[in-house]
Amino acid sequence: KAGVTQTPRYLIKTRGQQVTLSCSPISGHRSVSWYQQTPGQGLQFLFEYFSETQRNKGNFPGRFSGRQFSNSRSEMNVSTLELGDSALYLCASSGLNKDSYNEQFFGPGTRLTVL
Amino acid sequence: AQSVTQLGSHVSVSEGALVLLRCNYSSSVPPYLFWYVQYPNQGLQLLLKYTSAATLVKGINGFEAEFKKSETSFHLTKPSAHMSDAAEYFCAVSPGNFGNEKLTFGTGTRLTIIP
């Protein structure tokens, strides 16, 4: 099975712009979670989608949003970019079956740099 | 709220020596606990997980961890370090209830292997 894929891998934007990141989960996985990783704050949970519905949300401002499509692919959007949004954004998918419950498989991440 | 604390942001061991990375958790309910490894410019890879089945958990690459409720610990060990083990390691906790896939991560421990 192919792993979790994220596009693009690297992105450079300027303050005030908006950005959309994409995540394709492992085939058959219906849960997709997003995390932000920075040197200062570490790994922080952004949100989780299941069957096109946001099921859990972390403590991030409304500039961070996401969605999930019927094929389980997910996108996250950050509007009005700030310098502090520079980070590695990681996507993880989960199959939610009895044997792999809560086992999340991570993609390689998208490195966002805001100038 | 659940949390994990990783003691030691940097650990150095000689090749062939024992690896011990410490993780303590805080949870009011039986947690699911995980260890992930991250190599430079890559996403997170699951090393092992504790889901209340057995207290001694064996993972990939020769790593294992023991869940000790009395000490609220889930330390990661490997009997003999290899150069390829150099990476950053994250301990994580999850509520373990269906519908809540959020992982809460520790701050990470960077492992350096001395030749």
XYZ file of N, CA and C in Angstrom:
690
model
N 0.851 -1.199 0.000
C 0.000 0.000 0.000
C 0.873 1.231 0.000
N 0.474 2.223 -0.770
C 1.208 3.477 -0.747
C 0.965 4.168 0.588
N 1.975 4.946 1.016
C 1.857 5.641 2.298
C 1.079 6.933 2.157
N 1.106 7.719 3.203
C 0.468 9.031 3.191
C 1.315 9.979 2.348
N 0.687 10.672 1.433
C 1.432 11.621 0.602
C 0.948 13.036 0.878
N 1.896 13.952 0.839
C 1.582 15.359 1.064
C 2.196 16.191 -0.044
N 1.430 17.143 -0.529
C 1.943 18.056 -1.544
C 1.554 19.483 -1.214
N 2.408 20.446 -1.545
C 3.793 20.242 -1.977
C 4.692 19.882 -0.794
N 5.912 19.530 -1.023
C 6.830 19.227 0.066
C 7.425 20.502 0.650
N 7.620 21.491 -0.190
C 8.187 22.758 0.266
C 7.398 23.912 -0.340
N 7.260 24.970 0.461
C 6.451 26.114 0.046
C 7.026 27.375 0.677
N 7.160 28.405 -0.128
C 7.599 29.696 0.404
C 6.527 30.729 0.076
N 6.057 31.413 1.099
C 5.023 32.434 0.929
C 5.454 33.701 1.663
N 4.734 34.782 1.416
C 5.005 36.025 2.127
C 3.855 36.332 3.078
N 4.138 37.143 4.057
C 3.127 37.526 5.047
C 1.877 38.065 4.370
N 0.725 37.663 4.893
C -0.532 38.153 4.352
C -1.137 37.247 3.284
N -0.312 36.418 2.677
C -0.846 35.504 1.657
C -1.592 34.345 2.328
N -2.228 33.534 1.510
C -2.855 32.333 2.024
C -2.237 31.126 1.334
N -2.402 29.948 1.951
C -1.781 28.751 1.407
C -2.709 27.557 1.622
N -2.656 26.628 0.695
C -3.424 25.386 0.793
C -2.473 24.203 0.689
N -2.552 23.308 1.655
C -1.722 22.106 1.670
C -2.621 20.895 1.466
N -2.097 19.885 0.811
C -2.901 18.727 0.469
C -2.334 17.444 1.077
N -3.245 16.539 1.419
C -2.855 15.269 2.030
C -3.715 14.152 1.456
N -3.055 13.099 0.972
C -3.772 11.905 0.516
C -3.478 10.777 1.487
N -4.512 10.263 2.158
C -4.274 9.226 3.164
C -3.995 7.869 2.532
N -3.625 6.930 3.354
C -3.472 5.555 2.909
C -4.830 5.053 2.438
N -4.825 4.299 1.364
C -6.070 3.799 0.799
C -6.886 3.052 1.862
N -8.161 3.439 1.991
C -9.027 2.793 2.972
C -9.095 3.504 4.312
N -8.161 4.407 4.556
C -8.188 5.182 5.807
C -9.166 6.343 5.676
N -10.013 6.514 6.688
C -11.020 7.558 6.636
C -10.767 8.713 7.586
N -9.821 8.535 8.497
C -9.504 9.608 9.446
C -8.203 10.270 9.028
N -8.222 11.595 8.959
C -7.028 12.370 8.626
C -6.844 13.449 9.688
N -5.651 13.496 10.241
C -5.311 14.514 11.244
C -4.173 15.378 10.729
N -4.136 16.604 11.206
C -3.079 17.553 10.839
C -2.363 18.024 12.101
N -1.047 18.153 11.983
C -0.225 18.627 13.083
C 0.743 19.682 12.568
N 1.064 20.629 13.446
C 2.070 21.636 13.141
C 3.300 21.344 13.997
N 4.472 21.353 13.378
C 5.708 21.136 14.126
C 6.629 22.329 13.977
N 6.976 22.952 15.092
C 7.919 24.076 15.117
C 8.954 23.835 16.192
N 10.140 24.422 16.046
C 11.173 24.251 17.084
C 10.723 24.766 18.453
N 9.922 25.822 18.466
C 9.529 26.415 19.742
C 8.365 25.716 20.421
N 7.372 25.334 19.659
C 6.148 24.745 20.228
C 6.071 23.228 20.073
N 6.968 22.649 19.321
C 6.943 21.208 19.141
C 5.805 20.778 18.220
N 5.286 19.599 18.476
C 4.210 19.030 17.658
C 2.872 19.364 18.289
N 2.035 20.065 17.529
C 0.731 20.454 18.050
C -0.373 20.013 17.107
N -1.437 19.523 17.691
C -2.592 19.030 16.943
C -3.405 20.198 16.402
N -3.700 20.137 15.106
C -4.519 21.178 14.483
C -5.988 20.760 14.435
N -6.277 19.697 13.713
C -7.639 19.173 13.615
C -7.632 17.782 13.016
N -8.785 17.139 13.123
C -8.966 15.791 12.598
C -10.292 15.711 11.854
N -10.261 15.069 10.700
C -11.460 14.873 9.898
C -11.750 13.397 9.750
N -13.030 13.115 9.765
C -13.500 11.736 9.566
C -14.789 11.814 8.765
N -14.822 11.103 7.654
C -16.005 11.106 6.788
C -16.481 12.526 6.487
N -15.549 13.353 6.083
C -15.811 14.723 5.620
C -16.250 15.680 6.721
N -16.163 15.243 7.975
C -16.591 16.088 9.092
C -15.411 16.335 10.033
N -15.295 17.577 10.473
C -14.261 17.861 11.452
C -14.711 17.308 12.800
N -13.953 16.377 13.333
C -14.385 15.694 14.537
C -13.674 16.236 15.777
N -12.443 16.692 15.615
C -11.676 17.236 16.727
C -10.903 18.452 16.253
N -10.682 19.372 17.170
C -9.984 20.601 16.811
C -9.023 20.990 17.917
N -7.847 21.451 17.532
C -6.876 21.939 18.501
C -7.064 23.430 18.751
N -6.104 24.006 19.458
C -6.208 25.419 19.844
C -5.458 26.318 18.879
N -5.971 26.454 17.711
C -5.387 27.320 16.700
C -6.419 28.353 16.277
N -5.956 29.522 15.836
C -6.918 30.554 15.426
C -7.690 30.142 14.175
N -8.762 30.882 13.913
C -9.638 30.564 12.798
C -8.992 30.687 11.433
N -7.778 31.293 11.390
C -7.060 31.380 10.108
C -6.687 29.995 9.586
N -6.660 29.032 10.481
C -6.344 27.653 10.110
C -7.653 26.900 9.900
N -7.825 26.358 8.741
C -9.047 25.615 8.452
C -8.707 24.410 7.605
N -9.662 23.516 7.500
C -9.414 22.324 6.695
C -10.701 21.790 6.133
N -10.550 20.773 5.324
C -11.713 20.066 4.826
C -11.286 18.688 4.366
N -12.268 17.830 4.214
C -12.005 16.483 3.717
C -13.007 16.165 2.624
N -12.537 15.512 1.619
C -13.374 15.176 0.476
C -13.911 13.748 0.606
N -14.816 13.401 -0.289
C -15.467 12.090 -0.204
C -14.486 10.939 -0.397
N -13.354 11.200 -1.031
C -12.342 10.133 -1.211
C -11.327 10.137 -0.064
N -11.634 10.868 0.996
C -10.832 10.987 2.219
C -9.613 11.895 2.092
N -9.307 12.351 0.905
C -8.225 13.332 0.775
C -8.578 14.586 1.560
N -7.563 15.222 2.100
C -7.823 16.386 2.944
C -6.939 17.553 2.521
N -7.433 18.725 2.748
C -6.666 19.943 2.543
C -6.734 20.785 3.809
N -5.659 21.521 4.058
C -5.726 22.531 5.104
C -5.332 23.870 4.497
N -5.942 24.892 4.994
C -5.747 26.241 4.478
C -5.324 27.164 5.612
N -4.359 27.988 5.324
C -3.979 29.018 6.295
C -4.105 30.359 5.588
N -4.929 31.227 6.126
C -5.124 32.547 5.518
C -4.307 33.598 6.267
N -4.083 34.704 5.620
C -3.363 35.829 6.223
C -2.119 35.339 6.982
N -1.209 34.762 6.234
C -0.027 34.143 6.833
C 0.775 35.110 7.684
N 1.271 34.573 8.798
C 2.164 35.310 9.699
C 3.509 34.594 9.735
N 4.547 35.349 10.151
C 5.879 34.745 10.209
C 5.881 33.486 11.081
N 5.099 33.511 12.153
C 5.048 32.392 13.081
C 4.389 31.144 12.529
N 3.816 31.248 11.342
C 3.199 30.063 10.724
C 4.233 29.201 10.025
N 5.475 29.687 9.950
C 6.538 28.879 9.363
C 6.709 27.614 10.187
N 6.577 26.474 9.548
C 6.573 25.210 10.285
C 6.577 24.053 9.303
N 6.721 22.860 9.876
C 6.490 21.628 9.133
C 5.073 21.186 9.462
N 4.250 21.033 8.433
C 2.875 20.603 8.633
C 2.774 19.131 8.256
N 2.369 18.348 9.231
C 2.300 16.897 9.068
C 0.856 16.429 9.009
N 0.624 15.521 8.118
C -0.686 14.903 7.983
C -0.543 13.447 8.415
N -1.565 12.919 9.061
C -1.546 11.519 9.477
C -2.895 10.895 9.190
N -2.885 9.638 8.761
C -4.153 8.962 8.532
C -4.250 7.734 9.423
N -5.491 7.347 9.693
C -5.743 6.212 10.570
C -6.870 5.376 10.021
N -6.708 4.054 10.161
C -7.703 3.157 9.641
C -8.858 2.891 10.578
N -8.662 3.137 11.852
C -9.713 2.997 12.854
C -10.322 1.600 12.900
N -9.546 0.581 12.525
C -10.081 -0.766 12.733
C -9.582 -1.298 14.072
N -10.066 -2.436 14.503
C -9.821 -2.930 15.855
C -8.336 -3.137 16.140
N -7.586 -3.596 15.126
C -6.176 -3.909 15.361
C -5.263 -2.702 15.274
N -5.663 -1.706 14.528
C -4.773 -0.551 14.369
C -5.414 0.707 14.912
N -6.327 0.517 15.816
C -7.014 1.660 16.396
C -6.023 2.669 16.950
N -6.235 3.919 16.563
C -5.384 5.004 17.014
C -3.968 4.938 16.463
N -3.647 3.974 15.620
C -2.321 3.966 15.023
C -2.353 4.913 13.846
N -1.613 5.982 13.946
C -1.606 6.988 12.895
C -0.343 6.866 12.063
N -0.517 6.959 10.778
C 0.584 6.876 9.835
C 0.813 8.275 9.274
N 2.044 8.736 9.401
C 2.363 10.113 9.032
C 2.960 10.224 7.637
N 2.643 11.322 6.990
C 3.283 11.663 5.735
C 4.597 12.372 5.989
N 5.323 12.725 4.912
C 6.634 13.362 5.061
C 6.564 14.828 5.456
N 5.374 15.416 5.347
C 5.203 16.810 5.752
C 5.377 17.803 4.625
N 4.838 18.979 4.842
C 5.053 20.129 3.968
C 5.779 21.194 4.777
N 6.939 21.591 4.301
C 7.718 22.627 4.989
C 7.286 23.982 4.456
N 6.604 24.781 5.278
C 6.128 26.113 4.896
C 7.053 27.168 5.490
N 7.546 28.029 4.642
C 8.348 29.165 5.093
C 7.621 30.438 4.740
N 7.399 31.292 5.734
C 6.723 32.567 5.521
C 7.748 33.686 5.661
N 7.885 34.478 4.600
C 8.881 35.569 4.599
C 8.221 36.923 4.819
N -6.609 16.882 31.466
C -5.991 16.782 30.146
C -4.783 15.846 30.217
N -4.565 15.160 29.110
C -3.439 14.240 29.063
C -2.177 14.977 28.639
N -1.042 14.466 29.120
C 0.227 15.040 28.703
C 1.330 14.014 28.884
N 2.447 14.227 28.205
C 3.632 13.410 28.402
C 4.831 14.331 28.589
N 5.765 13.888 29.411
C 6.984 14.630 29.661
C 8.173 13.759 29.302
N 9.017 14.268 28.430
C 10.231 13.548 28.064
C 11.401 14.209 28.778
N 12.108 13.411 29.559
C 13.234 13.935 30.319
C 14.492 13.850 29.481
N 15.109 15.003 29.262
C 16.327 15.047 28.454
C 16.017 15.353 27.017
N 16.337 16.558 26.592
C 16.087 16.917 25.188
C 17.186 16.361 24.280
N 18.337 16.064 24.864
C 19.434 15.481 24.100
C 20.040 14.321 24.910
N 20.241 13.208 24.232
C 20.883 12.048 24.843
C 21.959 11.549 23.890
N 23.142 11.303 24.429
C 24.240 10.757 23.626
C 24.665 9.429 24.224
N 24.809 8.426 23.373
C 25.291 7.116 23.821
C 26.321 6.621 22.816
N 27.204 5.766 23.288
C 28.194 5.162 22.401
C 27.562 4.028 21.613
N 28.079 3.818 20.425
C 27.608 2.701 19.610
C 27.780 1.408 20.403
N 26.724 0.585 20.447
C 26.773 -0.662 21.190
C 26.290 -0.557 22.624
N 26.121 0.653 23.113
C 25.666 0.859 24.484
C 24.146 0.841 24.564
N 23.649 0.759 25.804
C 22.207 0.763 26.032
C 21.621 2.134 25.729
N 20.469 2.121 25.072
C 19.722 3.355 24.839
C 18.544 3.383 25.813
N 18.391 4.490 26.533
C 17.261 4.672 27.442
C 16.725 6.077 27.255
N 15.505 6.177 26.752
C 14.846 7.470 26.577
C 13.622 7.469 27.483
N 13.503 8.540 28.279
C 12.490 8.552 29.330
C 11.225 9.304 28.941
N 10.102 8.740 29.365
C 8.800 9.368 29.109
C 7.899 9.090 30.301
N 7.320 10.152 30.844
C 6.318 10.011 31.894
C 5.016 10.611 31.405
N 3.910 9.985 31.755
C 2.624 10.462 31.260
C 1.742 10.928 32.407
N 0.788 11.724 32.049
C -0.213 12.175 32.986
C -1.569 11.951 32.341
N -2.396 11.120 32.989
C -3.690 10.829 32.408
C -4.625 10.333 33.497
N -5.852 10.791 33.458
C -6.830 10.371 34.462
C -7.521 9.068 34.053
N -7.301 8.671 32.820
C -7.878 7.422 32.331
C -6.764 6.580 31.729
N -6.969 5.274 31.630
C -5.924 4.447 30.991
C -5.622 4.968 29.599
N -4.379 5.337 29.363
C -4.048 5.950 28.080
C -3.566 4.938 27.044
N -3.541 5.387 25.814
C -2.767 4.717 24.781
C -1.461 5.509 24.687
N -0.341 4.811 24.641
C 0.963 5.467 24.600
C 1.748 5.009 23.388
N 2.516 5.919 22.834
C 3.238 5.638 21.601
C 4.653 6.217 21.669
N 5.551 5.580 20.927
C 6.843 6.177 20.631
C 6.966 6.286 19.120
N 7.341 7.488 18.681
C 7.583 7.748 17.267
C 9.040 8.186 17.093
N 9.576 7.923 15.900
C 10.917 8.379 15.552
C 10.832 9.269 14.323
N 11.646 10.299 14.317
C 11.682 11.205 13.162
C 13.125 11.388 12.712
N 13.379 11.017 11.463
C 14.686 11.243 10.861
C 14.665 12.594 10.163
N 15.824 13.204 9.949
C 15.857 14.545 9.342
C 15.047 14.630 8.052
N 14.262 15.686 7.965
C 13.459 15.970 6.768
C 12.453 14.865 6.435
N 12.003 14.175 7.452
C 11.007 13.134 7.237
C 9.856 13.295 8.233
N 8.808 12.548 7.983
C 7.683 12.522 8.912
C 7.977 11.612 10.085
N 6.947 11.273 10.824
C 7.086 10.429 12.007
C 6.802 8.975 11.661
N 7.609 8.094 12.243
C 7.403 6.667 12.041
C 7.108 6.030 13.396
N 6.060 5.217 13.451
C 5.696 4.573 14.707
C 6.699 3.481 15.055
N 7.270 3.569 16.259
C 8.178 2.527 16.752
C 7.405 1.434 17.480
N 6.515 1.862 18.377
C 5.730 0.910 19.139
C 4.563 1.619 19.814
N 3.615 0.815 20.314
C 2.449 1.396 20.966
C 2.002 0.506 22.126
N 1.445 1.134 23.140
C 0.845 0.451 24.262
C -0.650 0.728 24.242
N -1.438 -0.369 24.189
C -2.891 -0.194 24.175
C -3.551 -1.081 25.210
N -2.867 -1.307 26.308
C -3.351 -2.028 27.492
C -3.330 -3.542 27.346
N -2.788 -4.056 26.270
C -2.751 -5.514 26.087
C -1.611 -6.139 26.910
N -0.406 -5.643 26.759
C 0.753 -6.178 27.480
C 1.616 -5.012 27.935
N 2.194 -5.105 29.123
C 2.950 -3.969 29.651
C 4.321 -3.827 29.004
N 4.892 -4.921 28.526
C 6.167 -4.844 27.809
C 5.863 -4.917 26.317
N 6.199 -3.864 25.631
C 5.854 -3.756 24.221
C 7.126 -3.781 23.386
N 7.137 -4.643 22.399
C 8.288 -4.704 21.491
C 7.935 -3.998 20.195
N 8.885 -3.236 19.697
C 8.643 -2.491 18.483
C 9.629 -2.843 17.390
N 9.719 -1.942 16.430
C 10.624 -2.177 15.309
C 12.047 -1.773 15.673
N 12.999 -2.242 14.877
C 14.409 -1.864 15.019
C 15.009 -2.201 16.378
N 14.468 -3.213 17.069
C 15.026 -3.656 18.338
C 14.627 -2.844 19.552
N 13.744 -1.893 19.405
C 13.284 -1.072 20.530
C 12.161 -1.753 21.293
N 12.085 -1.464 22.569
C 10.980 -1.918 23.388
C 10.711 -0.878 24.479
N 9.517 -0.966 25.055
C 9.140 -0.029 26.118
C 8.266 -0.778 27.121
N 8.371 -0.361 28.368
C 7.580 -0.998 29.413
C 6.644 0.014 30.050
N 5.375 -0.317 30.080
C 4.377 0.524 30.716
C 4.376 0.211 32.217
N 4.653 1.239 33.045
C 4.648 1.067 34.490
C 3.652 2.057 35.096
N 2.493 1.503 35.455
C 1.441 2.372 35.958
C 1.843 3.038 37.273
N 2.538 2.290 38.140
C 2.912 2.821 39.453
C 3.862 4.009 39.330
N 4.630 4.037 38.241
C 5.584 5.125 38.021
C 5.093 6.087 36.942
N 3.934 5.842 36.388
C 3.392 6.600 35.233
C 4.471 6.827 34.191
N 5.162 5.742 33.846
C 6.267 5.861 32.899
C 6.084 4.918 31.711
N 6.773 5.274 30.645
C 6.755 4.456 29.419
C 8.093 4.709 28.733
N 9.171 4.258 29.366
C 10.520 4.513 28.867
C 10.853 3.606 27.690
N 11.598 4.150 26.755
C 12.006 3.422 25.546
C 13.442 2.930 25.722
N 13.687 1.661 25.392
C 15.033 1.117 25.526
C 15.421 0.315 24.297
N 16.747 0.213 24.126
C 17.319 -0.652 23.104
C 18.643 -1.135 23.671
N 18.882 -2.438 23.678
C 20.074 -2.970 24.347
C 21.393 -2.473 23.752
N 21.437 -2.317 22.431
C 22.697 -1.983 21.790
C 22.463 -0.942 20.700
N 22.982 0.250 20.899
C 22.748 1.345 19.951
C 23.512 1.129 18.652
N 22.870 1.561 17.581
C 23.476 1.493 16.252
C 23.517 2.900 15.685
N 24.469 3.152 14.827
C 24.600 4.496 14.246
C 23.301 4.952 13.595
N 22.571 4.020 13.011
C 21.326 4.377 12.311
C 20.206 4.791 13.271
N 20.417 4.639 14.582
C 19.399 5.048 15.557
C 19.406 6.549 15.826
N 20.408 7.242 15.316
C 20.481 8.689 15.526
C 19.285 9.359 14.865
N 18.472 10.021 15.678
C 17.222 10.619 15.202
C 16.580 11.349 16.384
N 15.389 11.890 16.146
C 14.625 12.483 17.234
C 13.465 11.550 17.574
N 13.239 11.366 18.868
C 12.230 10.437 19.340
C 11.158 11.181 20.134
N 9.914 10.843 19.835
C 8.784 11.493 20.481
C 7.904 10.464 21.172
N 7.573 10.758 22.402
C 6.579 9.993 23.146
C 5.237 10.702 22.960
N 4.147 9.936 22.851
C 2.843 10.556 22.633
C 1.773 9.781 23.389
N 0.690 10.491 23.722
C -0.428 9.872 24.437
C -1.722 10.182 23.707
N -2.651 9.245 23.775
C -3.954 9.428 23.145
C -5.023 8.976 24.130
N -6.192 9.577 24.090
C -7.249 9.199 25.036
C -7.668 7.741 24.930
N -7.605 7.197 23.704
C -7.966 5.797 23.564
C -9.445 5.546 23.374
N -10.255 6.591 23.297
C -11.677 6.349 23.053
C -11.999 6.627 21.597
N -12.864 5.788 21.057
C -13.205 5.905 19.644
C -13.767 7.288 19.362
N -13.279 7.878 18.294
C -13.753 9.192 17.905
C -12.838 10.310 18.324
N -11.801 9.981 19.101
C -10.844 11.002 19.492
C -9.453 10.526 19.119
N -9.015 10.971 17.950
C -7.740 10.500 17.434
C -6.573 11.406 17.776
N -6.799 12.396 18.618
C -5.763 13.376 18.893
C -4.587 12.769 19.648
N -3.372 12.996 19.120
C -2.145 12.612 19.805
C -1.556 13.855 20.474
N -1.170 13.702 21.733
C -0.454 14.769 22.427
C 0.989 14.313 22.581
N 1.903 15.112 22.035
C 3.312 14.710 21.976
C 4.141 15.360 23.081
N 5.211 14.667 23.449
C 6.228 15.275 24.280
C 7.102 16.167 23.425
N 8.079 16.787 24.072
C 8.911 17.770 23.381
C 10.037 17.136 22.580
N 10.180 15.833 22.683
C 11.172 15.144 21.870
C 12.527 14.997 22.536
N 13.229 13.930 22.176
C 14.601 13.692 22.632
C 15.455 13.396 21.410
N 16.481 14.207 21.242
C 17.396 13.972 20.121
C 18.478 13.005 20.569
N 18.566 11.884 19.880
C 19.531 10.839 20.215
C 20.738 10.922 19.298
N 21.901 11.048 19.893
C 23.161 11.061 19.140
C 23.934 9.803 19.488
N 24.482 9.158 18.465
C 25.265 7.946 18.673
C 26.740 8.280 18.447
N 27.555 7.977 19.427
C 28.992 8.267 19.346
C 29.719 7.037 18.817
N 30.485 7.194 17.717
C 31.153 6.011 17.138
C 32.203 5.439 18.082
